Amino acid sequence: MAVSFVAPGPCGVAVRDRLKHLTAQDERVLRAVGAHQGALASGDLKARCADGLDHSAETWAARKRELTALSSSRIAGAITKATHDQWALARRCQAAYIQNLATGVKTLRHRLSLPIGQKGTKRAAGGYRSKNEWFRKSRRVAMLEARHAAAVDEWRAGRVRVVRGGKRLLNTRHHLSEARLTEGEWRERWEAERWFLAADGESGKRFGNETIRVTPDGEVSIKLPAPLAHLANARHGRYILTARIGFAHRGAEWADRINAYRAVAYRIHLDTDRGRWHLTASWQRSVVQTIPLETARARGMIGVDTNADHFAAYHLDRHGNPVGEPHRFDYDLSGSAGHRDTQIRHALTRLINWAVRVGVAAIGIEDLDFTAEKTREKHGRHKRFRQLISGMPTARLKARLVSMAAEHGLSVVAVDPAYTSLWGAQHWQKPLATPHRKMSRHDAAGIAIGRRALGHAVRRRTAPPPHDRSDRAGYRTVQAGPGDRGREGTRPLTTDRPPGGPSPSGKRKREPSASKTVRDAPSTQQWVHDLLMCTG
């Protein structure tokens, strides 16, 4: 089992507000600036991809000098930084793609080497069911090996494939009827995604940003690039929007930063579906110091089992005992990415509010990662299961939970997810079920996760008193300590010794005496068929 740990807190903040009451001239200026800087960003990304592994500080400086003549030094710095981030992300995705192909080839090779029809185990898949399936998989492994070789060659050469605006939106151009879009609507969305209306913050500068400046009273102004300086309506080549902005969420924190001239980054983007302009402000903050694990366990824990459509949560005290009733927080992961993100945030808000009410200091959650479980070769016939695990946003969920919990003074304890559902159902589902309380397998898993986060074993080990059934020699129910080895395992059987022989501890135990009650007679005595008693 992996050791439980307190997840580190968030290190960044982002808030968004709408730019209302923009005039037609404001929108024309924003579109012109976004299109101009977007074209510069596209050209810079092309140059960076052409450099490949030959990139150096000199080539970076040369690209920045070329962009400065067409915009400004600050805009050029923001564009080159975004280009490097996008290229690095493409390299990481390329490495993950190569690893996924290698895993698929390894799985296929293993299954092809087994006899047809051989059953698999929990740890390894078995052979294929028929000769036809074996033949099709042999063709597929050859295809995957060719893809793997091509991807490795591109990795070594430093070639990446990047689409500004998104590959999915690009492919939508060929399926407009299925996406229910016209060519004009798709074109507007494509152009908006390729705009570049962002600026990095600078500490010590006025209000934390010189390119996109937001004053404490909500005035938004933009430093126009050199070719568009004739559109300025203020001094020093700036354009002031008629809209006023005020961040309802974290507004006080944002105001403190800009009044102290600390760095704040801004991004302006257009929601083409609704025709609304938004401004997003983001900044870094000092990393929140995580509390010690023992401190997080001091006031109990809430164990949360993550499922495809809900969170199953249970409150446990610091000794690992369930308190109250199980709680369920539903969400719907169907639909668009924005809808799924909204559902996750709403469910986490209700979970955190309940945790604050019960007075715990931490929330225990499984450290889920389905990266190795999504391969088609491992779960090829179980398409619904692959869709299930692929639709669970585990990384986004953990990031959201850590960020939202930190704002309420709560810590997040990540635990090993192994056997939580199995052992929780085995040891807690039936004992806690009553005529007025229905315990599901997921509720029991929440208890198992909470106990593991508290450092206890999922099951409770019992030790009877040495004298009799009273408690004179100590409490009869004893839990294994957090540091005891083998506390998660099954208790070994003690019936493998001969009758009357020594116990595993070395002490000889007395044979059970004959029962004095009729109820226990069949278990301790034998019935004898005496012929003399049958004669009369």
Coordinates of C-alpha atoms in Angstrom, one line a residue:
M1 CA 0.0 0.0 0.0
A2 CA 1.2 3.5 -0.8
V3 CA 1.6 5.8 2.2
S4 CA -1.2 8.4 2.7
F5 CA -0.1 12.0 2.3
V6 CA -1.5 15.5 2.5
A7 CA -1.9 17.0 -0.9
P8 CA 0.0 20.3 -1.5
G9 CA -2.1 23.4 -1.7
P10 CA -2.8 25.5 -4.8
C11 CA -0.2 28.0 -6.0
G12 CA -2.2 30.1 -8.4
V13 CA -5.5 32.0 -8.6
A14 CA -7.7 32.9 -11.6
V15 CA -10.9 34.9 -11.6
R16 CA -13.1 36.0 -14.5
D17 CA -15.7 38.7 -15.1
R18 CA -17.7 39.9 -18.1
L19 CA -16.9 43.0 -20.2
K20 CA -20.4 44.6 -20.4
H21 CA -21.7 47.5 -22.5
L22 CA -18.9 47.4 -25.1
T23 CA -19.5 49.7 -28.1
A24 CA -19.1 48.7 -31.7
Q25 CA -15.8 50.5 -31.9
D26 CA -14.5 48.6 -28.8
E27 CA -15.3 45.3 -30.4
R28 CA -13.6 46.3 -33.7
V29 CA -10.5 47.2 -31.8
L30 CA -10.4 44.0 -29.8
R31 CA -10.9 41.9 -32.9
A32 CA -8.2 43.8 -34.8
V33 CA -5.7 43.5 -31.9
G34 CA -6.5 39.8 -31.4
A35 CA -6.2 38.9 -35.1
H36 CA -2.9 40.8 -35.5
Q37 CA -1.3 39.3 -32.4
G38 CA -2.7 35.9 -33.2
A39 CA -1.0 36.0 -36.6
L40 CA 2.3 36.8 -34.8
A41 CA 1.8 34.0 -32.4
S42 CA 1.1 31.5 -35.3
G43 CA 4.3 32.6 -37.1
D44 CA 6.4 32.3 -33.9
L45 CA 5.0 28.9 -33.2
K46 CA 5.9 27.8 -36.7
A47 CA 9.5 29.1 -36.2
R48 CA 9.8 27.4 -32.9
C49 CA 8.7 24.0 -34.3
A50 CA 11.1 24.4 -37.2
D51 CA 14.0 24.9 -34.7
G52 CA 13.1 21.6 -32.9
L53 CA 15.9 20.5 -30.7
D54 CA 18.3 23.2 -32.1
H55 CA 16.5 25.8 -30.0
S56 CA 18.8 28.0 -27.9
A57 CA 18.8 31.4 -26.1
E58 CA 20.1 33.0 -29.3
T59 CA 17.2 31.8 -31.5
W60 CA 14.7 32.8 -28.8
A61 CA 16.2 36.4 -28.7
A62 CA 16.2 36.6 -32.4
R63 CA 12.5 35.7 -32.6
K64 CA 11.6 38.2 -29.9
R65 CA 13.5 41.0 -31.7
E66 CA 11.4 40.3 -34.9
L67 CA 8.2 40.3 -32.9
T68 CA 9.1 43.5 -31.1
A69 CA 9.2 45.5 -34.3
L70 CA 5.7 44.4 -35.2
S71 CA 4.2 44.9 -31.7
S72 CA 6.1 45.8 -28.5
S73 CA 8.7 44.2 -26.3
R74 CA 6.1 43.1 -23.7
I75 CA 3.8 41.6 -26.2
A76 CA 6.7 39.9 -27.9
G77 CA 7.8 38.4 -24.5
A78 CA 4.2 37.1 -23.9
I79 CA 4.0 35.5 -27.3
T80 CA 7.3 33.8 -27.1
K81 CA 6.6 32.5 -23.6
A82 CA 3.2 31.1 -24.7
T83 CA 4.9 29.5 -27.7
H84 CA 7.4 27.7 -25.5
D85 CA 4.7 26.5 -23.2
Q86 CA 2.7 25.1 -26.1
W87 CA 5.7 23.4 -27.6
A88 CA 6.6 21.8 -24.2
L89 CA 3.1 20.6 -23.8
A90 CA 3.2 19.0 -27.3
R91 CA 6.4 17.2 -26.3
R92 CA 4.9 15.8 -23.1
C93 CA 1.8 14.6 -25.1
Q94 CA 4.1 13.0 -27.6
A95 CA 6.0 11.2 -24.9
A96 CA 2.7 10.0 -23.4
Y97 CA 1.6 8.8 -26.8
I98 CA 4.8 6.8 -27.3
Q99 CA 4.4 5.2 -23.9
N100 CA 0.8 4.3 -24.6
L101 CA 1.8 2.7 -27.9
A102 CA 4.5 0.7 -26.2
T103 CA 2.1 -0.5 -23.5
G104 CA -0.4 -1.6 -26.2
V105 CA 2.3 -3.5 -28.2
K106 CA 3.5 -5.3 -25.0
T107 CA -0.1 -6.3 -24.1
L108 CA -0.8 -7.6 -27.6
R109 CA 2.4 -9.5 -27.8
H110 CA 1.7 -11.2 -24.5
R111 CA -1.8 -12.2 -25.4
L112 CA -0.7 -13.4 -28.9
S113 CA 1.9 -15.7 -27.2
L114 CA -0.7 -17.5 -25.2
P115 CA -2.8 -20.4 -26.4
I116 CA -6.2 -19.6 -27.9
G117 CA -8.9 -19.7 -25.2
Q118 CA -6.6 -19.6 -22.2
K119 CA -8.2 -17.8 -19.3
G120 CA -6.5 -14.8 -17.8
T121 CA -6.0 -13.7 -14.2
K122 CA -6.7 -10.5 -12.3
R123 CA -3.2 -9.3 -13.1
A124 CA -2.7 -10.4 -16.7
A125 CA -5.1 -10.9 -19.6
G126 CA -5.4 -14.4 -21.1
G127 CA -5.4 -15.6 -24.7
Y128 CA -7.8 -14.6 -27.4
R129 CA -11.1 -16.4 -27.8
S130 CA -10.8 -17.5 -31.4
K131 CA -8.4 -17.8 -34.4
N132 CA -10.2 -14.9 -36.1
E133 CA -9.6 -12.6 -33.2
W134 CA -6.0 -13.8 -32.9
F135 CA -5.5 -12.9 -36.6
R136 CA -7.1 -9.5 -36.3
K137 CA -4.9 -8.7 -33.3
S138 CA -1.8 -9.8 -35.1
R139 CA -2.5 -7.3 -37.8
R140 CA -3.2 -4.6 -35.2
V141 CA 0.1 -5.2 -33.3
A142 CA 1.9 -4.7 -36.6
M143 CA 0.1 -1.4 -37.1
L144 CA 0.9 -0.2 -33.6
E145 CA 4.6 -1.1 -34.0
A146 CA 4.7 1.0 -37.2
R147 CA 3.1 3.9 -35.4
H148 CA 5.5 3.5 -32.4
A149 CA 8.5 3.5 -34.7
A150 CA 7.3 6.7 -36.5
A151 CA 6.5 8.4 -33.2
V152 CA 10.0 7.6 -31.8
D153 CA 11.6 8.9 -34.9
E154 CA 9.7 12.2 -34.6
W155 CA 10.6 12.4 -30.9
R156 CA 14.3 12.0 -31.6
A157 CA 14.2 14.6 -34.4
G158 CA 12.3 17.0 -32.2
R159 CA 9.2 17.3 -34.5
V160 CA 5.9 18.0 -32.8
R161 CA 2.4 18.5 -34.3
V162 CA 0.5 21.5 -32.9
V163 CA -2.7 23.1 -34.1
R164 CA -3.5 26.6 -32.9
G165 CA -7.2 26.7 -32.2
G166 CA -7.4 23.0 -31.4
K167 CA -7.4 19.8 -33.5
R168 CA -11.0 19.0 -32.6
L169 CA -12.3 22.3 -33.8
L170 CA -10.3 21.9 -37.0
N171 CA -11.8 18.5 -37.7
T172 CA -15.3 19.9 -37.0
R173 CA -14.9 21.8 -40.3
H174 CA -15.6 18.6 -42.1
H175 CA -18.6 17.7 -40.0
L176 CA -20.6 20.9 -39.8
S177 CA -24.0 19.2 -40.1
E178 CA -23.3 16.9 -37.2
A179 CA -22.0 19.8 -35.1
R180 CA -25.0 21.9 -36.1
L181 CA -22.9 24.7 -37.3
T182 CA -22.8 26.8 -40.5
E183 CA -19.6 27.6 -42.2
G184 CA -19.8 31.2 -41.0
E185 CA -20.3 30.2 -37.4
W186 CA -17.4 27.7 -37.5
R187 CA -15.2 30.4 -39.1
E188 CA -16.0 32.9 -36.3
R189 CA -15.3 30.3 -33.6
W190 CA -12.0 29.2 -35.4
E191 CA -10.8 32.8 -35.6
A192 CA -11.7 33.6 -32.0
E193 CA -9.7 30.6 -30.8
R194 CA -6.6 31.7 -32.7
W195 CA -6.6 35.2 -31.4
F196 CA -4.0 36.3 -28.9
L197 CA -5.3 38.9 -26.3
A198 CA -3.1 38.1 -23.3
A199 CA -0.4 39.8 -21.3
D200 CA 1.9 38.6 -18.5
G201 CA 2.0 40.6 -15.3
E202 CA 5.0 42.6 -14.1
S203 CA 5.8 43.3 -10.5
G204 CA 6.7 47.0 -9.8
K205 CA 4.8 48.3 -12.8
R206 CA 1.6 50.4 -12.5
F207 CA -1.3 48.2 -11.4
G208 CA 0.8 45.0 -12.1
N209 CA 0.5 45.1 -15.9
E210 CA 1.6 47.6 -18.6
T211 CA 0.0 45.9 -21.6
I212 CA -3.5 45.3 -20.3
R213 CA -4.1 47.6 -17.4
V214 CA -7.1 47.5 -15.0
T215 CA -7.4 50.3 -12.5
P216 CA -9.0 49.9 -9.1
D217 CA -12.2 51.6 -10.3
G218 CA -12.5 49.0 -13.1
E219 CA -11.2 50.9 -16.1
V220 CA -9.6 48.6 -18.7
S221 CA -7.0 49.9 -21.2
I222 CA -4.9 48.1 -23.8
K223 CA -1.5 49.0 -25.2
L224 CA -1.9 48.7 -28.9
P225 CA 0.8 47.2 -31.1
A226 CA 2.7 49.6 -33.4
P227 CA 0.8 48.9 -36.6
L228 CA -2.5 49.6 -34.9
A229 CA -1.4 52.7 -33.0
H230 CA -3.8 54.9 -35.1
L231 CA -6.8 53.3 -33.3
A232 CA -5.7 54.7 -29.9
N233 CA -8.1 57.0 -28.0
A234 CA -5.7 57.8 -25.2
R235 CA -2.0 58.9 -24.7
H236 CA 1.0 56.6 -25.3
G237 CA -0.8 54.5 -27.9
R238 CA -3.5 53.1 -25.5
Y239 CA -7.1 52.3 -26.1
I240 CA -9.6 52.6 -23.1
L241 CA -12.7 50.4 -23.2
T242 CA -16.0 51.9 -22.3
A243 CA -16.8 48.8 -20.1
R244 CA -16.0 48.8 -16.4
I245 CA -15.1 45.6 -14.6
G246 CA -15.3 44.5 -11.0
F247 CA -14.5 41.0 -9.8
A248 CA -17.2 39.8 -7.5
H249 CA -15.1 36.7 -6.5
R250 CA -11.8 37.5 -4.9
G251 CA -12.2 41.1 -5.7
A252 CA -10.6 42.2 -2.4
E253 CA -7.5 40.0 -3.0
W254 CA -7.2 41.3 -6.6
A255 CA -7.5 44.9 -5.5
D256 CA -4.8 44.4 -2.9
R257 CA -2.4 43.1 -5.5
I258 CA -2.9 45.9 -8.1
N259 CA -2.7 48.6 -5.4
A260 CA 0.6 47.1 -4.3
Y261 CA 1.8 47.0 -8.0
R262 CA 2.2 43.2 -7.9
A263 CA 2.1 41.1 -11.0
V264 CA -1.4 40.2 -12.4
A265 CA -1.8 38.5 -15.8
Y266 CA -4.9 39.2 -18.0
R267 CA -6.5 37.5 -20.9
I268 CA -9.5 38.7 -23.0
H269 CA -11.5 36.2 -24.9
L270 CA -14.8 36.0 -26.8
D271 CA -17.6 33.5 -26.1
T272 CA -18.9 33.1 -29.7
D273 CA -21.9 31.1 -28.6
R274 CA -23.3 33.9 -26.5
G275 CA -21.5 36.8 -28.1
R276 CA -20.0 37.9 -24.7
W277 CA -16.5 39.2 -24.0
H278 CA -14.7 38.1 -20.8
L279 CA -11.6 39.2 -18.9
T280 CA -9.7 36.7 -16.8
A281 CA -7.2 37.8 -14.2
S282 CA -4.7 35.4 -12.8
W283 CA -1.7 35.6 -10.4
Q284 CA 0.6 33.5 -8.4
R285 CA 0.7 33.3 -4.7
S286 CA 2.9 31.7 -2.1
V287 CA 2.5 28.0 -1.8
V288 CA 0.1 27.1 1.0
Q289 CA 2.0 25.2 3.7
T290 CA 0.5 21.8 4.2
I291 CA -0.3 20.8 7.8
P292 CA 1.2 17.6 9.2
L293 CA -0.7 14.4 8.6
E294 CA -1.3 13.9 12.3
T295 CA -2.8 17.4 12.6
A296 CA -5.2 16.7 9.7
R297 CA -6.3 13.5 11.5
A298 CA -6.9 15.2 14.9
R299 CA -10.6 16.1 14.3
G300 CA -11.7 13.1 12.3
M301 CA -12.0 12.7 8.6
I302 CA -14.5 12.6 5.7
G303 CA -13.9 9.7 3.4
V304 CA -15.1 10.3 -0.2
D305 CA -15.5 7.5 -2.8
T306 CA -15.5 8.9 -6.3
N307 CA -17.9 7.3 -8.8
A308 CA -19.1 8.0 -12.3
D309 CA -22.1 10.0 -11.2
H310 CA -21.7 10.9 -7.5
F311 CA -19.5 11.3 -4.5
A312 CA -20.3 8.8 -1.6
A313 CA -19.1 10.4 1.6
Y314 CA -19.0 9.3 5.2
H315 CA -18.0 11.2 8.4
L316 CA -15.6 9.3 10.7
D317 CA -14.2 10.4 14.1
R318 CA -10.5 10.3 14.8
H319 CA -10.8 6.7 16.0
G320 CA -12.2 5.6 12.6
N321 CA -15.8 5.1 13.8
P322 CA -18.6 6.1 11.4
V323 CA -20.7 9.0 12.6
G324 CA -24.2 9.8 11.4
E325 CA -25.6 8.9 8.0
P326 CA -23.9 8.5 4.6
H327 CA -24.1 11.4 2.2
R328 CA -24.3 11.4 -1.5
F329 CA -23.5 14.3 -3.9
D330 CA -24.7 13.7 -7.4
Y331 CA -23.3 15.1 -10.6
D332 CA -23.7 14.5 -14.4
L333 CA -20.6 14.1 -16.5
S334 CA -22.4 14.0 -19.9
G335 CA -22.4 16.9 -22.3
S336 CA -19.7 19.5 -23.0
A337 CA -16.5 20.0 -21.0
G338 CA -17.9 23.2 -19.5
H339 CA -21.0 21.4 -18.3
R340 CA -18.9 18.7 -16.7
D341 CA -16.7 21.2 -15.0
T342 CA -19.7 23.0 -13.6
Q343 CA -21.2 19.8 -12.3
I344 CA -18.0 18.9 -10.6
R345 CA -17.6 22.3 -8.9
H346 CA -21.2 22.2 -7.7
A347 CA -20.8 18.8 -6.2
L348 CA -17.5 19.8 -4.5
T349 CA -19.1 22.9 -3.1
R350 CA -21.8 20.9 -1.4
L351 CA -19.2 18.4 -0.1
I352 CA -17.0 21.1 1.3
N353 CA -19.9 23.0 3.0
W354 CA -20.9 19.8 4.7
A355 CA -17.3 19.1 5.8
V356 CA -17.2 22.6 7.4
R357 CA -20.5 22.0 9.2
V358 CA -19.3 18.8 10.8
G359 CA -16.0 20.4 11.9
V360 CA -13.4 18.1 10.4
A361 CA -10.0 19.4 9.2
A362 CA -9.4 17.1 6.2
I363 CA -11.1 15.2 3.5
G364 CA -9.8 11.8 2.5
I365 CA -10.0 10.8 -1.2
E366 CA -8.5 8.2 -3.4
D367 CA -5.4 9.0 -5.4
L368 CA -7.0 7.8 -8.7
D369 CA -5.1 7.7 -12.0
F370 CA -6.6 5.8 -14.9
T371 CA -3.8 6.5 -17.3
A372 CA -2.7 2.8 -17.5
E373 CA -6.3 1.5 -17.4
K374 CA -7.7 3.3 -20.6
T375 CA -5.8 1.2 -23.2
R376 CA -8.0 -0.5 -25.8
E377 CA -5.8 -3.6 -25.6
K378 CA -6.5 -4.2 -21.9
H379 CA -10.3 -3.6 -22.0
G380 CA -11.0 -4.1 -25.6
R381 CA -14.3 -5.9 -25.2
H382 CA -15.5 -3.8 -22.3
K383 CA -16.3 -0.6 -24.2
R384 CA -18.7 0.7 -21.6
F385 CA -16.1 0.3 -18.9
R386 CA -13.5 2.1 -21.0
Q387 CA -15.9 5.0 -21.6
L388 CA -16.6 5.1 -17.9
I389 CA -13.0 5.5 -16.7
S390 CA -12.2 7.8 -19.6
G391 CA -15.1 10.1 -18.7
M392 CA -14.0 10.6 -15.1
P393 CA -11.9 13.8 -14.9
T394 CA -9.6 12.6 -12.1
A395 CA -6.8 15.2 -12.6
R396 CA -9.3 18.1 -12.8
L397 CA -11.3 16.8 -9.9
K398 CA -8.2 16.6 -7.6
A399 CA -7.1 20.1 -8.7
R400 CA -10.5 21.5 -8.1
L401 CA -10.9 19.9 -4.7
V402 CA -7.5 21.0 -3.4
S403 CA -8.1 24.6 -4.6
M404 CA -11.6 24.9 -3.2
A405 CA -10.8 23.1 0.1
A406 CA -7.9 25.4 0.8
E407 CA -10.1 28.4 0.8
H408 CA -12.1 26.9 3.7
G409 CA -9.1 25.8 5.7
L410 CA -9.5 22.1 4.8
S411 CA -6.7 19.7 3.8
V412 CA -6.9 16.9 1.3
V413 CA -5.4 13.5 2.3
A414 CA -4.7 11.2 -0.7
V415 CA -4.8 7.5 -0.1
D416 CA -4.1 4.3 -2.0
P417 CA -7.3 3.2 -3.8
A418 CA -6.5 -0.5 -3.7
Y419 CA -9.3 -2.7 -2.5
T420 CA -11.3 0.1 -0.9
S421 CA -14.6 -0.9 -2.5
L422 CA -14.0 -4.6 -1.9
W423 CA -12.9 -4.5 1.7
G424 CA -15.4 -1.7 2.6
A425 CA -18.3 -3.8 1.4
Q426 CA -16.9 -6.9 3.1
H427 CA -16.4 -5.3 6.6
W428 CA -18.8 -2.3 6.8
Q429 CA -21.8 -2.6 4.4
K430 CA -23.8 -5.3 6.3
P431 CA -23.0 -4.2 9.9
L432 CA -24.1 -0.6 9.3
A433 CA -27.3 -1.5 7.3
T434 CA -30.5 -1.0 9.3
P435 CA -34.2 -0.9 8.4
H436 CA -33.9 2.8 8.3
R437 CA -30.5 3.1 6.7
K438 CA -29.6 1.5 3.4
M439 CA -25.8 1.1 2.9
S440 CA -24.5 0.9 -0.6
R441 CA -21.1 -0.5 -1.6
H442 CA -20.0 3.1 -2.4
D443 CA -20.9 4.2 1.2
A444 CA -18.9 1.4 2.6
A445 CA -16.0 2.4 0.3
G446 CA -16.1 5.9 1.8
I447 CA -15.6 4.4 5.2
A448 CA -12.7 2.4 4.0
I449 CA -11.1 5.5 2.4
G450 CA -11.6 7.5 5.6
R451 CA -10.1 4.9 7.8
R452 CA -7.1 4.5 5.6
A453 CA -6.7 8.3 5.6
L454 CA -6.8 8.2 9.4
G455 CA -4.1 5.5 9.5
H456 CA -6.3 2.7 10.6
A457 CA -6.9 -0.6 8.8
V458 CA -10.1 -1.0 6.8
R459 CA -11.3 -3.8 9.0
R460 CA -11.3 -3.9 12.8
R461 CA -9.2 -6.6 14.5
T462 CA -10.8 -7.9 17.7
A463 CA -8.9 -9.4 20.6
P464 CA -11.0 -11.2 23.3
P465 CA -10.0 -10.7 26.9
P466 CA -7.7 -13.3 28.4
H467 CA -10.0 -14.1 31.5
D468 CA -13.6 -14.1 30.4
R469 CA -16.1 -12.0 28.4
S470 CA -15.8 -9.0 30.7
D471 CA -13.6 -6.0 30.2
R472 CA -11.4 -6.4 33.3
A473 CA -8.3 -7.0 31.2
G474 CA -9.0 -4.2 28.7
Y475 CA -11.4 -3.2 26.0
R476 CA -12.5 -6.2 24.0
T477 CA -12.2 -4.5 20.5
V478 CA -8.7 -3.5 19.6
Q479 CA -7.5 -1.8 16.4
A480 CA -4.2 -2.3 14.7
G481 CA -2.0 0.7 15.0
P482 CA -1.1 2.8 12.0
G483 CA 2.5 1.4 12.0
D484 CA 1.7 -2.3 12.4
R485 CA 2.8 -4.5 9.6
G486 CA 0.2 -6.5 7.8
R487 CA -2.7 -4.6 9.3
E488 CA -4.5 -4.5 5.9
G489 CA -4.2 -8.3 5.4
T490 CA -6.5 -11.1 6.3
R491 CA -6.2 -12.6 9.8
P492 CA -4.4 -16.0 9.6
L493 CA -6.5 -19.0 10.6
T494 CA -5.7 -20.8 13.9
T495 CA -7.5 -24.1 13.1
D496 CA -4.4 -25.7 11.5
R497 CA -3.2 -27.2 14.9
P498 CA -4.0 -30.7 16.1
P499 CA -6.7 -31.1 18.8
G500 CA -5.2 -30.3 22.1
G501 CA -1.9 -29.2 20.6
P502 CA -0.1 -26.0 21.1
S503 CA -1.5 -22.8 19.8
P504 CA 0.5 -20.6 17.4
S505 CA 1.6 -18.5 20.4
G506 CA 3.2 -21.7 21.9
K507 CA 0.8 -22.1 24.8
R508 CA -1.2 -25.3 25.1
K509 CA -5.0 -24.8 25.2
R510 CA -7.5 -27.0 26.9
E511 CA -10.0 -29.0 24.8
P512 CA -13.5 -27.6 24.9
S513 CA -15.7 -29.3 27.4
A514 CA -19.0 -30.9 26.5
S515 CA -21.9 -28.5 26.4
K516 CA -24.5 -28.5 29.2
T517 CA -27.2 -27.2 27.0
V518 CA -29.4 -29.0 24.5
R519 CA -28.9 -26.1 22.0
D520 CA -25.2 -26.7 21.6
A521 CA -25.3 -30.5 21.8
P522 CA -25.0 -31.3 18.0
S523 CA -21.8 -29.3 17.7
T524 CA -19.9 -31.0 20.6
Q525 CA -21.3 -34.5 20.9
Q526 CA -21.8 -37.5 18.6
W527 CA -24.9 -39.5 18.1
V528 CA -24.3 -43.3 18.6
H529 CA -26.5 -46.0 17.0
D530 CA -26.8 -48.7 19.7
L531 CA -28.5 -51.9 18.6
L532 CA -29.3 -53.0 22.1
M533 CA -31.4 -49.9 22.6
C534 CA -33.4 -50.7 19.5
T535 CA -34.5 -54.2 20.6
G536 CA -37.4 -54.7 22.8

